[in-house]
């Protein structure tokens, strides 16, 4: 039994107590392995970095120190990994669950990291491979520890043997303290929900889900709305309609076209949602250009921009009270331009450095998959089910990514939104990105 080799020894009075101890994690294998199980009973294994280094690198391991506010799992200590430095790890697991898909993660601590995710641009590859992979972001996992996803693989036994070369990272921080290599079973990804569900035929249901001010909202429609029952009104408002909230473009007194900037609709729970036109995008540099299409709902094609802002005040009738909302960037790009947008994009609130910034992806990041044979290695989407900045494919053919979140109160007033998106050095500009708009809906 694995628990019999725990160090220090475990003390428990029942099987339930033992399971709770293992859920939290225990040291085994002479204190060199941190072992736990997840809710499915699958094994999670983290191997001390001191167990993964050769003798020349092992002499640089720094013994564990207490009282510094950082949690260290292994008494052997940490390995200082400096920018642009190279080192090799030898990963030998012993306690994996067979026929289980795992992620391989580099786990470390860093005194300078403070956000949910942090750019790091970690470069690495398997021994024998010629192509270097990049893990763009590090994620806060627990107790001041951070993780970068390196690989995915499906176990065929309890054992795996990997040689991983780390070729440095590109960031403003001097060094990180590597604690170990973690092998963690992949959690099930949350499926993207389809909001276009069949509307209930119940009159009572339709009446209950209609907002109290639905008549006033429907009067704002750019088209003439006709309904005789609340069920018909609910069907219309559920599907959505354009709101006359735009600008009229005229020539000699004749209207050429109107930019309708808001599309209003209800979600399946009767919560108010709306989509805003890309016409609200603003450039930040004099030479930046945006091309707006002359359609009823303007789309924007970005030209030579490395950053842009979005400023808008959400009127109270557009959102429901006491609701957590997310703002999604709705966009697309030509397949031949995909490589231009790989890597994270920084999002900052209010242009104020005192506010935290965070990161989103326009192209789903991928992780190398280790196949049964060397020539069967592929790539899968990076596995971060709890991270919100991963793009999703929409049913209408566009992409979307969550870029902001906010909570409404019981009494809603006008809600101001100001944020900007800035490309990092991995994305020289947003040129060629087509933005349909910004969708505001409950999380």
Coordinates of C-alpha atoms in Angstrom, one line a residue:
X1 CA 0.0 0.0 0.0
X2 CA 1.4 3.4 -1.0
X3 CA 0.4 5.1 2.3
X4 CA 2.6 2.7 4.3
X5 CA 5.6 4.4 2.8
X6 CA 4.5 7.9 3.9
X7 CA 7.1 10.2 5.6
X8 CA 6.3 11.2 8.2
X9 CA 4.1 8.2 9.1
X10 CA 0.3 8.7 8.8
X11 CA -2.0 8.5 11.8
X12 CA -5.6 7.8 11.1
X13 CA -8.5 5.9 12.7
X14 CA -10.6 5.0 9.7
X15 CA -10.4 4.5 6.0
X16 CA -12.3 7.8 5.5
X17 CA -9.6 9.7 7.4
X18 CA -6.9 8.0 5.3
X19 CA -8.6 9.1 2.1
X20 CA -8.8 12.7 3.3
X21 CA -5.1 12.6 4.1
X22 CA -4.3 11.3 0.6
X23 CA -6.6 13.8 -1.1
X24 CA -4.6 16.6 0.5
X25 CA -1.3 14.9 -0.4
X26 CA 1.5 12.9 1.4
X27 CA 5.2 12.5 1.0
X28 CA 6.4 9.1 0.0
X29 CA 9.5 7.5 -1.6
X30 CA 11.8 8.7 1.1
X31 CA 10.3 12.2 0.9
X32 CA 11.1 12.5 -2.8
X33 CA 7.6 12.2 -4.2
X34 CA 4.4 14.1 -3.3
X35 CA 1.4 11.8 -3.9
X36 CA -2.3 12.5 -3.9
X37 CA -5.5 11.3 -5.5
X38 CA -8.2 13.3 -7.2
X39 CA -12.0 12.8 -6.8
X40 CA -12.0 10.1 -9.5
X41 CA -9.3 8.1 -7.5
X42 CA -6.7 8.8 -10.1
X43 CA -3.1 9.2 -8.9
X44 CA -1.3 12.6 -8.9
X45 CA 2.5 12.5 -8.6
X46 CA 5.0 15.3 -8.1
X47 CA 8.7 14.4 -8.1
X48 CA 11.2 16.6 -6.3
X49 CA 13.5 18.5 -8.7
X50 CA 16.5 17.1 -6.7
X51 CA 15.4 13.6 -7.9
X52 CA 15.4 14.8 -11.5
X53 CA 18.8 16.3 -11.9
X54 CA 22.3 14.9 -12.7
X55 CA 25.1 15.4 -10.3
X56 CA 26.5 18.5 -11.9
X57 CA 23.1 20.3 -11.5
X58 CA 22.3 18.8 -8.2
X59 CA 25.0 20.8 -6.4
X60 CA 23.1 24.0 -7.2
X61 CA 20.0 22.9 -5.4
X62 CA 19.2 25.3 -2.5
X63 CA 18.0 23.8 0.7
X64 CA 14.5 24.6 1.9
X65 CA 14.2 27.8 4.0
X66 CA 11.3 28.6 6.3
X67 CA 9.6 31.9 7.2
X68 CA 9.7 33.4 3.7
X69 CA 5.9 33.1 3.0
X70 CA 6.4 30.5 0.3
X71 CA 5.4 26.8 0.6
X72 CA 8.0 24.2 -0.3
X73 CA 7.0 20.6 -0.6
X74 CA 10.3 18.9 -0.5
X75 CA 13.0 19.1 2.2
X76 CA 15.7 18.8 -0.5
X77 CA 14.9 22.3 -1.6
X78 CA 14.6 24.1 -5.0
X79 CA 16.7 24.5 -8.1
X80 CA 17.4 28.1 -9.1
X81 CA 16.5 28.5 -12.8
X82 CA 17.9 31.7 -14.3
X83 CA 16.8 33.4 -17.5
X84 CA 18.4 32.0 -20.7
X85 CA 19.9 29.2 -18.6
X86 CA 19.7 25.6 -19.8
X87 CA 19.3 22.4 -17.8
X88 CA 18.1 18.8 -18.2
X89 CA 15.6 16.8 -16.0
X90 CA 15.3 13.1 -15.8
X91 CA 11.7 12.3 -14.8
X92 CA 10.9 8.8 -13.6
X93 CA 7.4 8.2 -12.2
X94 CA 6.3 5.1 -10.3
X95 CA 2.8 5.7 -9.2
X96 CA 0.7 6.7 -12.2
X97 CA -2.8 5.4 -12.9
X98 CA -2.8 3.2 -16.0
X99 CA -4.7 4.2 -19.1
X100 CA -5.1 7.8 -17.9
X101 CA -4.3 11.0 -19.8
X102 CA -1.8 13.2 -17.9
X103 CA -0.3 16.6 -18.1
X104 CA 3.3 17.1 -17.3
X105 CA 3.9 20.4 -15.4
X106 CA 6.9 22.3 -14.3
X107 CA 6.1 23.5 -10.7
X108 CA 8.1 26.4 -9.2
X109 CA 7.8 29.4 -6.9
X110 CA 8.7 33.0 -7.6
X111 CA 8.8 35.9 -5.2
X112 CA 7.8 38.4 -7.9
X113 CA 4.7 36.7 -9.3
X114 CA 1.4 38.0 -8.0
X115 CA -1.4 37.4 -10.5
X116 CA -3.5 34.5 -11.5
X117 CA -1.3 34.0 -14.5
X118 CA 2.0 35.4 -15.5
X119 CA 3.9 35.6 -18.8
X120 CA 7.1 33.5 -18.8
X121 CA 7.7 32.2 -22.4
X122 CA 9.3 29.0 -21.1
X123 CA 11.2 27.2 -23.9
X124 CA 11.7 23.4 -23.6
X125 CA 11.8 20.2 -25.6
X126 CA 12.1 16.4 -25.2
X127 CA 15.5 14.8 -25.5
X128 CA 16.0 13.8 -29.1
X129 CA 13.4 16.3 -30.4
X130 CA 14.6 19.1 -32.6
X131 CA 11.6 21.4 -32.3
X132 CA 11.4 23.7 -29.2
X133 CA 8.0 24.3 -27.6
X134 CA 6.9 27.4 -25.7
X135 CA 4.8 27.6 -22.6
X136 CA 3.7 31.2 -22.7
X137 CA 2.0 31.6 -19.3
X138 CA 2.6 30.3 -15.8
X139 CA -0.5 29.7 -13.6
X140 CA -1.0 30.1 -9.9
X141 CA -2.0 26.6 -8.5
X142 CA -1.8 26.8 -4.7
X143 CA 0.2 27.9 -1.7
X144 CA 2.4 30.3 -3.7
X145 CA 3.3 27.7 -6.3
X146 CA 3.1 28.1 -10.1
X147 CA 2.9 25.7 -12.9
X148 CA 3.7 25.6 -16.7
X149 CA 2.1 22.9 -18.8
X150 CA 4.8 21.1 -20.8
X151 CA 3.3 17.9 -22.3
X152 CA 0.3 15.6 -22.4
X153 CA 0.4 11.8 -22.6
X154 CA -1.7 8.7 -21.9
X155 CA -0.2 6.3 -19.4
X156 CA 0.0 2.6 -20.2
X157 CA 1.4 1.6 -16.8
X158 CA 2.4 3.1 -13.5
X159 CA 5.8 4.2 -14.9
X160 CA 7.0 6.9 -17.3
X161 CA 10.5 7.9 -18.2
X162 CA 11.1 11.3 -19.7
X163 CA 14.1 13.5 -20.4
X164 CA 13.2 17.2 -20.7
X165 CA 15.5 19.9 -21.7
X166 CA 14.7 23.5 -20.5
X167 CA 16.3 26.2 -22.6
X168 CA 15.4 29.3 -20.6
X169 CA 12.6 31.8 -20.3
X170 CA 12.1 35.3 -21.5
X171 CA 10.7 37.6 -18.9
X172 CA 11.7 40.6 -16.7
X173 CA 12.2 38.3 -13.6
X174 CA 15.7 37.2 -12.9
X175 CA 15.0 33.6 -11.8
X176 CA 12.4 31.1 -10.6
X177 CA 12.8 28.4 -8.0
X178 CA 11.9 25.0 -9.4
X179 CA 10.3 22.6 -6.9
X180 CA 9.6 19.6 -9.1
X181 CA 7.8 18.0 -12.1
X182 CA 4.2 17.2 -11.6
X183 CA 2.1 14.5 -13.5
X184 CA -1.5 15.3 -13.1
X185 CA -4.6 13.6 -14.6
X186 CA -6.5 15.9 -17.0
X187 CA -9.8 17.1 -15.8
X188 CA -12.8 17.1 -18.1
X189 CA -13.0 20.3 -20.1
X190 CA -16.2 22.4 -19.7
X191 CA -18.2 22.2 -22.9
X192 CA -19.2 25.5 -24.5
X193 CA -22.9 26.0 -23.9
X194 CA -25.3 26.5 -26.8
X195 CA -27.6 29.4 -26.0
X196 CA -29.8 28.7 -29.0
X197 CA -32.0 26.2 -27.2
X198 CA -35.6 25.5 -28.0
X199 CA -37.9 28.0 -26.4
X200 CA -40.5 26.5 -24.0
X201 CA -44.1 26.4 -25.2
X202 CA -45.4 27.2 -21.8
X203 CA -47.2 30.6 -21.6
X204 CA -46.4 30.8 -17.8
X205 CA -42.7 30.1 -18.5
X206 CA -42.5 32.9 -21.1
X207 CA -44.3 35.4 -18.9
X208 CA -42.0 34.5 -16.0
X209 CA -38.8 35.0 -18.0
X210 CA -39.8 38.3 -19.6
X211 CA -38.1 41.3 -17.9
X212 CA -40.5 43.8 -16.3
X213 CA -39.4 46.5 -18.8
X214 CA -39.6 44.4 -21.9
X215 CA -42.2 46.7 -23.6
X216 CA -39.9 49.7 -23.3
X217 CA -36.9 47.7 -24.6
X218 CA -38.8 46.4 -27.6
X219 CA -39.8 50.0 -28.5
X220 CA -36.2 50.7 -29.0
X221 CA -35.9 48.2 -31.8
X222 CA -34.9 49.5 -35.2
X223 CA -37.7 47.4 -36.7
X224 CA -41.4 47.6 -36.0
X225 CA -42.2 44.8 -33.5
X226 CA -45.6 43.1 -33.6
X227 CA -46.8 40.7 -30.9
X228 CA -50.2 39.9 -29.3
X229 CA -49.1 37.6 -26.5
X230 CA -46.3 37.5 -24.0
X231 CA -45.3 34.2 -25.5
X232 CA -44.7 35.9 -28.9
X233 CA -42.9 38.8 -27.2
X234 CA -40.6 36.3 -25.4
X235 CA -39.9 34.5 -28.6
X236 CA -38.8 37.8 -30.3
X237 CA -36.7 39.1 -27.4
X238 CA -35.1 35.7 -26.9
X239 CA -33.8 35.6 -30.4
X240 CA -32.7 39.2 -30.2
X241 CA -33.0 42.4 -32.2
X242 CA -31.1 45.6 -33.1
X243 CA -31.5 48.6 -30.9
X244 CA -31.4 52.1 -32.5
X245 CA -28.4 53.2 -30.5
X246 CA -26.1 54.3 -33.3
X247 CA -25.2 57.2 -35.6
X248 CA -26.9 58.3 -38.8
X249 CA -24.6 59.0 -41.7
X250 CA -26.3 61.6 -44.0
X251 CA -25.4 63.3 -47.3
X252 CA -27.4 66.5 -48.3
X253 CA -30.1 65.6 -45.8
X254 CA -30.5 62.0 -47.1
X255 CA -29.6 59.1 -44.8
X256 CA -27.0 56.9 -46.4
X257 CA -26.8 54.2 -43.6
X258 CA -27.2 53.8 -39.9
X259 CA -24.6 52.2 -37.6
X260 CA -26.7 50.1 -35.2
X261 CA -24.4 49.3 -32.3
X262 CA -26.4 47.1 -29.9
X263 CA -28.0 43.7 -30.4
X264 CA -30.3 42.9 -27.4
X265 CA -31.4 39.4 -26.4
X266 CA -32.2 37.2 -23.4
X267 CA -30.3 34.1 -22.4
X268 CA -32.0 30.8 -21.5
X269 CA -32.5 32.0 -17.9
X270 CA -34.2 35.2 -18.9
X271 CA -31.1 37.3 -18.1
X272 CA -30.5 40.4 -20.3
X273 CA -27.6 40.2 -22.8
X274 CA -26.4 42.5 -25.6
X275 CA -23.7 42.7 -28.2
X276 CA -21.8 46.0 -28.9
X277 CA -20.4 47.0 -32.3
X278 CA -16.7 47.1 -33.0
X279 CA -17.3 50.8 -33.7
X280 CA -16.5 51.4 -30.0
X281 CA -12.9 50.4 -30.5
X282 CA -10.4 53.3 -30.3
X283 CA -6.8 53.5 -31.4
X284 CA -4.1 54.7 -29.1
X285 CA -1.4 55.8 -31.6
X286 CA -1.6 58.4 -34.3
X287 CA -0.6 56.0 -37.1
X288 CA -3.0 53.2 -36.2
X289 CA -5.8 52.4 -38.5
X290 CA -9.2 50.7 -38.2
X291 CA -11.4 49.9 -41.2
X292 CA -15.2 49.7 -40.3
X293 CA -17.5 47.9 -42.7
X294 CA -20.7 49.7 -43.8
X295 CA -23.0 47.0 -42.5
X296 CA -25.9 47.3 -40.1
X297 CA -23.6 45.9 -37.3
X298 CA -20.2 47.3 -38.0
X299 CA -17.3 44.9 -38.2
X300 CA -13.7 46.2 -37.7
X301 CA -10.6 45.1 -39.5
X302 CA -7.5 46.2 -37.6
X303 CA -4.6 47.6 -39.5
X304 CA -1.1 47.9 -38.0
X305 CA -2.4 48.2 -34.4
X306 CA -0.3 46.8 -31.6
X307 CA -2.9 47.9 -29.0
X308 CA -6.5 49.3 -28.9
X309 CA -9.0 50.4 -26.3
X310 CA -12.7 49.9 -25.7
X311 CA -14.7 52.5 -23.9
X312 CA -18.4 52.3 -23.2
X313 CA -21.1 53.0 -20.6
X314 CA -23.6 50.2 -20.3
X315 CA -27.1 51.6 -19.8
X316 CA -29.1 50.1 -16.9
X317 CA -31.8 48.6 -19.1
X318 CA -29.3 46.4 -20.9
X319 CA -28.3 44.3 -17.9
X320 CA -30.0 42.4 -15.1
X321 CA -29.5 43.1 -11.4
X322 CA -27.4 41.0 -9.1
X323 CA -25.8 39.1 -11.9
X324 CA -22.2 38.2 -12.8
X325 CA -21.5 39.3 -16.4
X326 CA -18.6 38.6 -18.7
X327 CA -17.5 40.6 -21.7
X328 CA -16.5 38.5 -24.7
X329 CA -14.4 39.7 -27.7
X330 CA -16.0 38.2 -30.9
X331 CA -13.6 38.0 -33.7
X332 CA -12.1 35.9 -36.5
X333 CA -9.0 35.7 -38.7
X334 CA -8.0 34.1 -41.9
X335 CA -6.4 30.6 -41.5
X336 CA -3.2 31.8 -43.1
X337 CA -3.0 34.5 -40.4
X338 CA -3.3 32.2 -37.4
X339 CA 0.4 32.1 -36.6
X340 CA 0.3 35.9 -36.3
X341 CA -1.9 35.7 -33.2
X342 CA -0.3 32.9 -31.3
X343 CA 0.7 33.7 -27.7
X344 CA -1.1 35.8 -25.0
X345 CA -2.6 39.3 -25.3
X346 CA -2.5 41.6 -22.3
X347 CA -5.7 43.1 -21.0
X348 CA -5.6 46.1 -18.7
X349 CA -8.4 48.0 -17.0
X350 CA -8.6 51.8 -17.2
X351 CA -5.0 52.2 -18.4
X352 CA -4.0 52.4 -14.8
X353 CA -0.9 50.5 -13.7
X354 CA -2.4 50.2 -10.2
X355 CA -5.0 47.8 -11.6
X356 CA -4.0 44.2 -12.3
X357 CA -3.7 43.2 -15.9
X358 CA -4.4 39.7 -17.2
X359 CA -3.9 37.6 -20.3
X360 CA -6.1 36.0 -23.0
X361 CA -5.4 34.1 -26.1
X362 CA -6.8 34.7 -29.6
X363 CA -5.5 31.3 -30.8
X364 CA -5.9 28.3 -28.5
X365 CA -2.5 27.5 -27.2
X366 CA -1.3 23.9 -27.8
X367 CA 0.7 21.4 -25.8
X368 CA 2.9 18.7 -27.3
X369 CA 1.4 15.2 -26.9
X370 CA 3.9 12.4 -26.3
X371 CA 2.8 9.4 -28.4
X372 CA 3.5 5.7 -27.8
X373 CA 6.3 6.1 -30.4
X374 CA 8.6 9.0 -31.1
X375 CA 7.1 9.5 -34.6
X376 CA 3.5 9.7 -33.1
X377 CA 4.0 12.9 -31.2
X378 CA 1.3 15.5 -31.9
X379 CA -0.3 18.6 -30.3
X380 CA -3.5 19.1 -28.3
X381 CA -5.1 22.3 -26.9
X382 CA -3.5 23.4 -23.6
X383 CA -5.4 22.0 -20.6
X384 CA -6.5 24.8 -18.3
X385 CA -10.2 24.3 -17.7
X386 CA -10.3 26.9 -15.0
X387 CA -8.7 29.7 -17.0
X388 CA -11.2 32.0 -18.7
X389 CA -9.0 33.5 -21.4
X390 CA -9.0 30.6 -23.8
X391 CA -10.9 31.2 -27.0
X392 CA -14.0 29.2 -28.0
X393 CA -15.6 28.5 -31.4
X394 CA -19.1 29.9 -31.7
X395 CA -22.0 28.4 -33.5
X396 CA -22.1 31.4 -35.9
X397 CA -18.6 30.8 -37.2
X398 CA -16.9 33.4 -35.2
X399 CA -14.5 33.0 -32.2
X400 CA -14.9 34.5 -28.8
X401 CA -12.7 34.9 -25.7
X402 CA -13.7 36.3 -22.3
X403 CA -11.8 39.5 -21.6
X404 CA -13.5 40.9 -18.6
X405 CA -16.0 40.1 -15.8
X406 CA -18.1 42.3 -13.5
X407 CA -21.0 42.0 -11.0
X408 CA -24.2 44.1 -11.0
X409 CA -25.9 45.2 -7.9
X410 CA -29.5 45.2 -6.8
X411 CA -29.9 48.8 -8.0
X412 CA -28.4 49.2 -11.5
X413 CA -27.0 52.5 -12.7
X414 CA -25.0 53.2 -15.8
X415 CA -22.0 50.9 -15.7
X416 CA -18.7 52.3 -17.2
X417 CA -16.3 50.0 -19.0
X418 CA -12.8 51.1 -20.0
X419 CA -10.0 48.6 -20.9
X420 CA -7.4 48.1 -23.5
X421 CA -5.7 45.1 -25.2
X422 CA -2.0 45.2 -26.0
X423 CA 0.0 42.7 -28.0
X424 CA 3.2 41.3 -26.6
X425 CA 6.5 40.7 -28.5
X426 CA 5.2 37.3 -29.7
X427 CA 2.4 39.2 -31.6
X428 CA 3.9 42.2 -33.4
X429 CA 0.5 43.7 -34.2
X430 CA -3.2 42.8 -34.6
X431 CA -3.1 43.5 -38.4
X432 CA -5.7 41.3 -40.1
X433 CA -7.8 40.6 -37.0
X434 CA -11.5 41.1 -37.8
X435 CA -13.7 42.1 -34.8
X436 CA -17.5 41.7 -34.9
X437 CA -18.0 43.3 -31.5
X438 CA -18.2 42.7 -27.8
X439 CA -20.9 40.4 -26.3
X440 CA -22.1 41.0 -22.7
X441 CA -23.8 38.1 -21.1
X442 CA -23.9 36.2 -17.7
X443 CA -21.1 33.8 -16.9

